[in-house]
Amino acid sequence: MGIPDPPSLGREPTAPVKPNRSLRAQLLRPLMWGWLLVALIAAWGAYRLAQFAGDTAYDQTLQDEAGAIATQVYWTDRGPLLELSVQAQQLLARDSADRNAYMVIDEMGQILAGSSNLPMPENIDASFTAPQLFDASYLGEPVRGAIYSIRSPMLDQVVSIVVVETRRRRRELEREIQLAVLLPTVALGLLTFGLLHWGIRRGVAPLRRVAAAVEARDPRDLQPLPLQGVPAEAVPLIERINVLLANVDRAVRQQRRFVADAAHQLRTPVAGVRVLAQALQHEWRSGGEAAPGLLRELVASSERMGRLVSQLLNLARSESALRDGPAALESVDVVAAVREAAEPLALRASREGRVFDLQVPAQACRARAHPVWLGEVVSNLLDNALRHGGVHVRLAVQAEPGGVGIEVFDDGPGIPADQRELVFEPFWRAERSDTRGSEGAGLGLAIVRDVVHAMGGRIELHSRPEFEGTRFRVWLPLASRG
């Protein structure tokens, strides 16, 4: 078989990872767009307000001027006569920034007073009741005008007074109002953004300190992160990180303990094989008669070491078993799996003169499990019962509400209450007379616990005095239908 290509060969280059936006950017960017929208609305509002204020003030002045001039028209036998008072002249010349002009014209188009060629609106009928406003152009410049028409009560003559002015002062007023509205808005927005930037930077400073503390840590330091000074919103995140660190620390400790225990457990059988091999070599050279017995001891010792290595591998596999979660589980007929796993143990019990009782229902009991690891659970429980139990061993399967139960009984001396939690720890074996000299390594129940939990089930242990002997009970959830 050829050596497989390295994982990096034959793969398409991955796209560069887009850097994450900072918290400041994520908070300030929506605020900035909102502020810009408000500023645009404020600018439009300031423009409309300035137009309204300028038009209202200056239009009223134009109407007053037209009305004031109308009051200075006198009717004589020769026709209308205009005599402007000093107050009216001052009103017309109120501001040199604007170009003001007036005109008094009769219904025949004859200019009676003022400037000639001033623009007039097409319809002047409405101007008899009140001065009417209009827009026009005069001498190449837009102007605003007012026209007021009066009729002689006796001579049946009509005179129209037209007053126009440029829009310069209106535009200056509009700019002043716009600046008065927009400048505080811009200043307040900049101040707000500055305060927000400072506040956010101050708020995330504890997170930066936590990140700096983590970066400065030794990789082997898995102590929990401090919560002092961390904002309340970030406390759940730091707590979850601390839980993760605790899990990693626990896994590292278990791994180290497993390696140390495995090395300790393997040292004895390896040393025994080496001593037996040396003794066998010496016997063969000296022609002694003990060689066949030493050879049998060597084979038995190598078998024990093989079983220990197999259990170590199973334990390592069980710690990572079913890592894919629900995807690795399927609907399994527990009755069939138990029968298959119990068959070699039943033969072993028969050879040892034990009573083995298998009680399973006739119909299938399906549970959500892994077929291979379910057989491993049953095998280890039965092996433990045959090693440490009494004469009678019983295996039972029964359907239960919401799941399937598997029970292994033995009539042995039982397990003390203070040691029941320890039996599921790797390499632990009780100091009992019935376990001394046993070939077990204390790994079977640890494998059972890990696998049962990985399959979503639970395991219970009952022993003397509340139970005659020892009972291990495994519960597995029902398989989903469909």
Coordinates of C-alpha atoms in Angstrom, one line a residue:
M1 CA 0.0 0.0 0.0
G2 CA 1.2 3.4 -0.9
I3 CA 1.7 6.2 1.6
P4 CA -1.2 8.6 1.5
D5 CA -0.6 12.2 0.5
P6 CA -0.3 14.7 3.2
P7 CA -3.6 16.4 4.1
S8 CA -2.5 19.7 2.5
L9 CA -1.8 18.1 -0.9
G10 CA -4.6 18.2 -3.5
R11 CA -6.7 20.7 -1.7
E12 CA -7.8 24.0 -3.0
P13 CA -6.3 27.0 -1.2
T14 CA -8.6 28.2 1.5
A15 CA -10.0 31.7 1.2
P16 CA -8.5 34.2 3.6
V17 CA -10.4 34.6 6.8
K18 CA -12.2 37.9 7.0
P19 CA -11.1 39.7 10.2
N20 CA -13.9 40.2 12.7
R21 CA -15.2 43.7 13.3
S22 CA -14.4 45.2 16.6
L23 CA -17.1 45.8 19.2
R24 CA -16.6 49.6 18.8
A25 CA -17.2 49.4 15.1
Q26 CA -20.3 47.2 15.6
L27 CA -21.8 49.7 18.0
L28 CA -20.7 52.9 16.5
R29 CA -21.5 52.1 12.8
P30 CA -25.3 51.8 13.3
L31 CA -25.2 54.9 15.5
M32 CA -23.3 56.8 12.8
W33 CA -25.8 55.9 10.1
G34 CA -28.6 56.8 12.4
W35 CA -26.9 60.1 13.2
L36 CA -26.4 60.9 9.5
L37 CA -30.0 60.2 8.8
V38 CA -31.0 62.5 11.7
A39 CA -28.6 65.1 10.4
L40 CA -30.1 65.0 6.9
I41 CA -33.6 65.3 8.4
A42 CA -32.4 68.2 10.5
A43 CA -30.8 69.9 7.5
W44 CA -34.0 69.5 5.4
G45 CA -36.0 70.7 8.4
A46 CA -33.7 73.7 8.9
Y47 CA -33.9 74.6 5.2
R48 CA -37.7 74.4 5.3
L49 CA -37.9 76.3 8.6
A50 CA -35.6 79.0 7.2
Q51 CA -37.7 79.3 4.1
F52 CA -40.9 79.6 6.1
A53 CA -39.4 82.1 8.6
G54 CA -37.9 84.3 5.8
D55 CA -40.9 84.2 3.6
T56 CA -43.3 84.9 6.5
A57 CA -41.3 87.9 7.8
Y58 CA -40.4 89.5 4.5
D59 CA -43.7 88.8 2.8
Q60 CA -45.5 90.5 5.6
T61 CA -43.2 93.5 5.1
L62 CA -43.9 93.6 1.4
Q63 CA -47.6 93.6 2.0
D64 CA -47.2 96.3 4.6
E65 CA -45.2 98.4 2.1
A66 CA -47.9 98.0 -0.6
G67 CA -50.6 98.9 1.9
A68 CA -48.6 101.9 3.2
I69 CA -48.2 103.3 -0.3
A70 CA -51.8 102.7 -1.1
T71 CA -52.8 104.9 1.9
Q72 CA -50.7 107.7 0.3
V73 CA -52.8 107.8 -2.9
Y74 CA -55.2 110.7 -3.1
W75 CA -58.0 111.1 -5.6
T76 CA -58.4 114.5 -7.2
D77 CA -60.3 115.9 -10.2
R78 CA -57.3 115.3 -12.4
G79 CA -56.9 111.7 -11.2
P80 CA -54.9 109.9 -8.5
L81 CA -52.1 111.7 -6.8
L82 CA -49.3 110.0 -4.7
E83 CA -47.7 111.9 -1.9
L84 CA -45.2 109.6 0.0
S85 CA -44.7 110.5 3.6
V86 CA -41.3 110.4 5.3
Q87 CA -42.3 107.2 7.1
A88 CA -43.2 105.5 3.8
Q89 CA -39.9 106.5 2.2
Q90 CA -38.0 105.2 5.2
L91 CA -39.9 101.9 4.9
L92 CA -39.0 101.5 1.2
A93 CA -35.3 102.2 2.0
R94 CA -35.1 100.0 5.1
D95 CA -32.2 97.8 4.0
S96 CA -29.6 98.6 1.4
A97 CA -28.6 94.9 1.1
D98 CA -31.8 94.3 -0.9
R99 CA -32.8 96.1 -4.0
N100 CA -36.3 97.5 -3.4
A101 CA -38.5 99.2 -6.0
Y102 CA -42.1 100.3 -6.3
M103 CA -44.4 101.3 -9.0
V104 CA -47.8 103.0 -9.1
I105 CA -49.7 102.2 -12.3
D106 CA -53.2 102.9 -13.5
E107 CA -55.5 100.6 -15.4
M108 CA -54.3 102.1 -18.7
G109 CA -50.7 101.1 -18.0
Q110 CA -49.5 104.6 -17.3
I111 CA -46.8 104.9 -14.6
L112 CA -47.9 107.3 -12.0
A113 CA -44.8 107.0 -9.7
G114 CA -41.8 104.8 -9.0
S115 CA -39.7 102.7 -11.2
S116 CA -40.9 101.6 -14.6
N117 CA -41.1 98.1 -16.1
L118 CA -41.6 96.4 -12.8
P119 CA -43.0 92.8 -13.2
M120 CA -46.7 92.3 -12.5
P121 CA -48.7 89.1 -12.1
E122 CA -51.1 88.1 -14.8
N123 CA -54.2 88.2 -12.6
I124 CA -54.7 91.2 -10.3
D125 CA -58.4 90.7 -9.6
A126 CA -57.7 89.2 -6.1
S127 CA -55.5 92.1 -5.1
F128 CA -58.4 94.4 -4.5
T129 CA -59.2 92.8 -1.2
A130 CA -55.7 92.4 0.2
P131 CA -52.1 92.7 -1.1
Q132 CA -51.2 89.6 -3.1
L133 CA -47.7 88.1 -3.3
F134 CA -46.0 86.8 -6.5
D135 CA -42.5 85.7 -7.7
A136 CA -40.8 87.2 -10.7
S137 CA -37.5 88.3 -12.2
Y138 CA -36.4 91.9 -12.4
L139 CA -33.1 93.1 -13.9
G140 CA -31.8 89.6 -14.2
E141 CA -32.4 88.8 -10.5
P142 CA -35.2 86.8 -8.9
V143 CA -37.5 89.0 -6.8
R144 CA -40.5 88.7 -4.5
G145 CA -43.3 91.1 -5.1
A146 CA -46.6 92.3 -3.7
I147 CA -49.4 94.0 -5.6
Y148 CA -52.3 96.0 -4.1
S149 CA -55.1 97.4 -6.2
I150 CA -57.5 100.2 -5.1
R151 CA -60.5 101.6 -6.8
S152 CA -61.7 105.3 -6.6
P153 CA -65.1 105.4 -4.9
M154 CA -66.2 108.3 -7.1
L155 CA -64.2 108.4 -10.3
D156 CA -64.3 104.7 -11.3
Q157 CA -60.6 104.6 -11.7
V158 CA -58.2 101.8 -10.6
V159 CA -54.6 102.1 -9.4
S160 CA -52.3 99.2 -8.6
I161 CA -49.3 99.5 -6.3
V162 CA -46.4 97.1 -7.0
V163 CA -43.5 96.6 -4.6
V164 CA -40.7 94.2 -5.3
E165 CA -37.5 93.3 -3.5
T166 CA -34.6 90.9 -4.2
R167 CA -34.1 87.7 -2.1
R168 CA -30.6 88.5 -0.7
R169 CA -31.7 89.2 2.8
R170 CA -34.0 86.2 2.7
R171 CA -31.1 83.9 1.7
E172 CA -28.9 85.4 4.5
L173 CA -31.6 84.7 7.0
E174 CA -32.1 81.2 5.7
R175 CA -28.3 80.5 6.0
E176 CA -28.3 81.9 9.6
I177 CA -31.2 79.7 10.6
Q178 CA -29.7 76.7 9.0
L179 CA -26.4 77.2 10.7
A180 CA -28.1 77.8 14.0
V181 CA -29.8 74.4 13.7
L182 CA -27.0 72.4 12.0
L183 CA -23.9 73.5 13.9
P184 CA -25.3 72.4 17.4
T185 CA -26.5 69.2 15.7
V186 CA -23.0 68.4 14.3
A187 CA -21.3 69.5 17.5
L188 CA -23.6 67.3 19.6
G189 CA -23.1 64.4 17.3
L190 CA -19.3 64.6 17.4
L191 CA -19.4 65.0 21.2
T192 CA -21.8 62.0 21.5
F193 CA -19.6 59.8 19.3
G194 CA -16.5 60.8 21.3
L195 CA -18.2 59.9 24.5
L196 CA -19.5 56.6 23.1
H197 CA -16.1 55.7 21.8
W198 CA -14.5 56.5 25.2
G199 CA -17.3 54.6 27.0
I200 CA -17.1 51.5 24.8
R201 CA -13.3 51.5 25.1
R202 CA -13.5 51.8 28.8
G203 CA -16.2 49.1 28.9
V204 CA -14.2 46.5 26.9
A205 CA -11.0 47.3 28.8
P206 CA -11.6 44.4 31.3
L207 CA -12.0 42.0 28.3
R208 CA -8.7 43.2 26.9
R209 CA -7.1 42.6 30.3
V210 CA -8.5 39.1 30.4
A211 CA -7.2 38.5 26.8
A212 CA -3.8 39.8 27.8
A213 CA -3.8 37.6 30.9
V214 CA -4.6 34.6 28.8
E215 CA -1.9 35.4 26.3
A216 CA 0.7 35.8 29.0
R217 CA -0.3 32.5 30.6
D218 CA 1.7 29.3 30.4
P219 CA 0.0 26.8 28.1
R220 CA -0.3 24.4 31.0
D221 CA -2.0 26.9 33.2
L222 CA -5.7 26.0 33.1
Q223 CA -6.8 28.0 36.1
P224 CA -10.2 29.8 35.8
L225 CA -10.2 33.3 34.4
P226 CA -10.9 36.1 37.0
L227 CA -14.4 37.7 37.0
Q228 CA -13.4 40.8 38.9
G229 CA -14.2 44.0 37.0
V230 CA -15.8 42.1 34.0
P231 CA -19.0 43.7 32.7
A232 CA -22.2 41.9 33.7
E233 CA -22.9 41.1 30.0
A234 CA -19.6 39.4 29.6
V235 CA -19.8 37.3 32.8
P236 CA -21.7 34.4 31.2
L237 CA -19.0 34.2 28.5
I238 CA -16.2 34.1 31.0
E239 CA -18.1 31.6 33.1
R240 CA -18.5 29.3 30.0
I241 CA -14.8 29.7 29.3
N242 CA -14.0 28.7 32.9
V243 CA -16.2 25.7 32.5
L244 CA -14.4 24.8 29.3
L245 CA -11.0 25.2 31.1
A246 CA -12.2 23.0 33.9
N247 CA -13.3 20.3 31.4
V248 CA -9.9 20.6 29.6
D249 CA -8.1 20.4 32.9
R250 CA -10.1 17.4 33.9
A251 CA -9.4 15.7 30.6
V252 CA -5.7 16.4 30.8
R253 CA -5.6 15.1 34.4
Q254 CA -7.4 11.9 33.3
Q255 CA -5.1 11.5 30.4
R256 CA -2.0 11.9 32.6
R257 CA -3.5 9.5 35.1
F258 CA -4.4 7.0 32.4
V259 CA -0.8 7.1 31.0
A260 CA 0.7 6.8 34.5
D261 CA -1.7 3.9 35.4
A262 CA -1.2 2.2 32.1
A263 CA 2.6 2.4 32.5
H264 CA 2.3 1.0 36.0
Q265 CA 0.0 -1.8 35.1
L266 CA 2.1 -2.8 32.1
R267 CA 5.3 -2.8 34.1
T268 CA 4.4 -5.9 36.0
P269 CA 3.4 -8.3 33.2
V270 CA 6.3 -7.0 31.0
A271 CA 8.7 -7.7 33.8
G272 CA 7.1 -11.1 34.4
V273 CA 7.5 -12.0 30.7
R274 CA 11.1 -10.9 30.7
V275 CA 11.9 -12.9 33.9
L276 CA 10.1 -16.0 32.5
A277 CA 11.9 -15.7 29.2
Q278 CA 15.3 -15.4 30.9
A279 CA 14.5 -18.4 33.1
L280 CA 13.3 -20.4 30.1
Q281 CA 16.5 -19.5 28.2
H282 CA 18.6 -20.7 31.2
E283 CA 16.6 -24.0 31.4
W284 CA 17.0 -24.7 27.7
R285 CA 20.8 -24.1 28.0
S286 CA 21.2 -26.2 31.1
G287 CA 18.9 -28.9 29.8
G288 CA 16.7 -28.6 32.9
E289 CA 13.2 -30.3 33.1
A290 CA 11.4 -27.1 34.2
A291 CA 11.3 -25.7 30.6
P292 CA 7.7 -26.9 29.8
G293 CA 6.3 -25.4 33.0
L294 CA 8.1 -22.1 32.4
L295 CA 6.8 -22.1 28.8
R296 CA 3.3 -22.5 30.1
E297 CA 3.8 -19.6 32.5
L298 CA 5.2 -17.5 29.8
V299 CA 2.2 -18.1 27.5
A300 CA -0.2 -17.4 30.4
S301 CA 1.7 -14.2 31.3
S302 CA 1.7 -13.0 27.7
E303 CA -2.0 -13.7 27.4
R304 CA -2.6 -11.6 30.6
M305 CA -0.6 -8.8 29.1
G306 CA -2.5 -9.1 25.8
R307 CA -5.8 -8.8 27.7
L308 CA -4.5 -5.8 29.6
V309 CA -3.4 -4.1 26.4
S310 CA -6.7 -4.9 24.8
Q311 CA -8.6 -3.4 27.8
L312 CA -6.3 -0.3 27.7
L313 CA -7.1 0.2 24.0
N314 CA -10.8 -0.3 24.7
L315 CA -10.7 2.3 27.5
A316 CA -9.0 4.8 25.3
R317 CA -11.5 4.1 22.5
S318 CA -14.4 4.4 25.0
E319 CA -13.3 7.9 26.1
S320 CA -13.7 9.1 22.5
A321 CA -16.5 6.7 21.5
L322 CA -19.6 8.0 19.9
R323 CA -18.0 11.4 19.6
D324 CA -20.3 12.1 16.7
G325 CA -23.2 12.0 19.2
P326 CA -26.6 11.0 17.8
A327 CA -25.2 10.3 14.4
A328 CA -23.3 7.3 15.7
L329 CA -26.4 5.7 17.4
E330 CA -29.0 3.6 15.8
S331 CA -32.0 1.4 16.6
V332 CA -30.6 -1.8 18.1
D333 CA -32.4 -5.0 19.1
V334 CA -31.1 -5.2 22.7
V335 CA -32.2 -8.8 23.1
A336 CA -30.2 -10.0 20.1
A337 CA -27.1 -7.9 21.1
V338 CA -27.2 -9.3 24.6
R339 CA -27.6 -12.9 23.4
E340 CA -24.6 -12.6 21.1
A341 CA -22.4 -10.9 23.8
A342 CA -23.4 -13.4 26.5
E343 CA -22.8 -16.6 24.6
P344 CA -19.0 -16.9 25.2
L345 CA -19.4 -15.8 28.9
A346 CA -22.1 -18.5 29.4
L347 CA -19.6 -21.1 28.1
R348 CA -17.0 -19.8 30.5
A349 CA -19.4 -19.9 33.4
S350 CA -20.2 -23.5 32.5
R351 CA -16.5 -24.5 32.4
E352 CA -16.0 -22.9 35.8
G353 CA -19.0 -24.6 37.3
R354 CA -21.0 -21.4 37.7
V355 CA -24.8 -21.1 37.3
F356 CA -25.6 -18.7 34.4
D357 CA -29.2 -17.7 34.0
L358 CA -30.2 -15.6 31.0
Q359 CA -33.7 -14.0 31.1
V360 CA -34.7 -12.2 28.0
P361 CA -38.2 -11.5 26.5
A362 CA -39.3 -13.4 23.4
Q363 CA -40.0 -10.2 21.4
A364 CA -37.4 -7.7 20.4
C365 CA -36.6 -4.7 22.6
R366 CA -35.2 -1.9 20.5
A367 CA -33.1 0.9 22.1
R368 CA -31.1 3.8 20.8
A369 CA -27.5 2.5 21.1
H370 CA -24.3 1.5 19.3
P371 CA -24.4 -2.2 18.5
V372 CA -20.6 -2.9 19.0
W373 CA -20.3 -0.9 22.2
L374 CA -23.5 -2.3 23.6
G375 CA -22.0 -5.8 23.3
E376 CA -18.8 -4.5 25.0
V377 CA -21.0 -3.2 27.9
V378 CA -22.6 -6.6 28.4
S379 CA -19.3 -8.5 28.1
N380 CA -17.6 -6.4 30.7
L381 CA -20.5 -6.6 33.2
L382 CA -20.6 -10.4 32.9
D383 CA -16.8 -10.7 33.1
N384 CA -16.9 -8.6 36.3
A385 CA -19.6 -10.8 37.7
L386 CA -17.8 -14.0 36.9
R387 CA -14.5 -12.7 38.4
H388 CA -15.8 -11.2 41.6
G389 CA -19.2 -12.7 42.1
G390 CA -20.4 -15.9 43.7
V391 CA -21.7 -19.0 42.2
H392 CA -24.9 -17.7 40.6
V393 CA -24.9 -15.1 37.8
R394 CA -28.1 -13.8 36.1
L395 CA -28.5 -11.5 33.1
A396 CA -31.9 -10.0 32.4
V397 CA -33.4 -7.7 29.8
Q398 CA -36.8 -6.0 30.1
A399 CA -38.7 -3.3 28.4
E400 CA -39.4 -0.2 30.6
P401 CA -41.2 3.1 30.1
G402 CA -39.1 5.2 27.8
G403 CA -36.3 2.7 27.5
V404 CA -34.8 -0.8 27.9
G405 CA -33.2 -2.1 31.1
I406 CA -30.3 -4.6 31.3
E407 CA -29.4 -6.1 34.7
V408 CA -26.5 -8.3 35.7
F409 CA -26.8 -10.0 39.1
D410 CA -24.3 -12.1 41.1
D411 CA -24.6 -13.6 44.6
G412 CA -21.0 -12.6 45.7
P413 CA -20.0 -10.8 48.9
G414 CA -20.9 -7.4 47.4
I415 CA -19.2 -4.1 47.4
P416 CA -19.0 -1.8 50.5
A417 CA -21.0 1.5 50.2
D418 CA -17.8 3.6 50.5
Q419 CA -16.3 1.9 47.4
R420 CA -19.2 1.9 45.0
E421 CA -18.3 5.1 43.3
L422 CA -14.7 4.0 43.0
V423 CA -15.4 0.8 41.1
F424 CA -16.0 2.9 37.9
E425 CA -12.6 4.5 38.1
P426 CA -9.9 3.1 35.9
F427 CA -7.4 0.6 37.5
W428 CA -9.3 0.6 40.8
R429 CA -9.8 -2.8 42.4
A430 CA -11.2 -3.4 45.8
E431 CA -9.0 -4.9 48.5
R432 CA -11.0 -8.0 49.0
S433 CA -10.0 -11.6 49.4
D434 CA -11.9 -12.7 46.3
T435 CA -10.1 -10.2 44.1
R436 CA -6.5 -10.9 45.1
G437 CA -4.7 -12.7 42.4
S438 CA -7.5 -11.8 39.9
E439 CA -6.3 -11.3 36.4
G440 CA -8.5 -8.2 36.0
A441 CA -6.9 -4.8 35.6
G442 CA -9.9 -2.7 36.9
L443 CA -10.8 -1.2 33.5
G444 CA -14.0 -3.0 32.5
L445 CA -16.4 -1.0 34.6
A446 CA -14.7 2.3 33.6
I447 CA -15.4 1.3 30.0
V448 CA -19.0 0.4 30.8
R449 CA -19.6 3.8 32.5
D450 CA -18.1 5.8 29.6
V451 CA -20.0 3.9 26.9
V452 CA -23.3 4.0 28.7
H453 CA -23.1 7.7 29.2
A454 CA -22.0 8.3 25.6
M455 CA -25.1 6.4 24.5
G456 CA -27.4 8.7 26.5
G457 CA -28.1 6.0 29.2
R458 CA -27.4 5.6 32.9
I459 CA -25.9 2.9 35.1
E460 CA -26.8 2.1 38.7
L461 CA -25.0 -0.1 41.3
H462 CA -26.8 -1.9 44.2
S463 CA -25.1 -4.2 46.6
R464 CA -25.3 -5.6 50.1
P465 CA -26.9 -5.2 52.5
E466 CA -29.9 -3.8 50.7
F467 CA -29.4 -6.4 47.9
E468 CA -28.3 -10.0 48.0
G469 CA -25.0 -9.8 46.2
T470 CA -24.3 -7.1 43.6
R471 CA -26.5 -5.8 40.8
F472 CA -25.5 -3.5 37.9
R473 CA -28.4 -2.0 36.1
V474 CA -28.1 -0.2 32.7
W475 CA -30.9 1.9 31.2
L476 CA -30.9 2.9 27.5
P477 CA -33.4 5.2 25.8
L478 CA -35.9 3.8 23.3
A479 CA -35.2 4.1 19.6
S480 CA -37.1 6.8 17.8
R481 CA -39.8 5.6 15.5
G482 CA -40.0 6.3 11.8

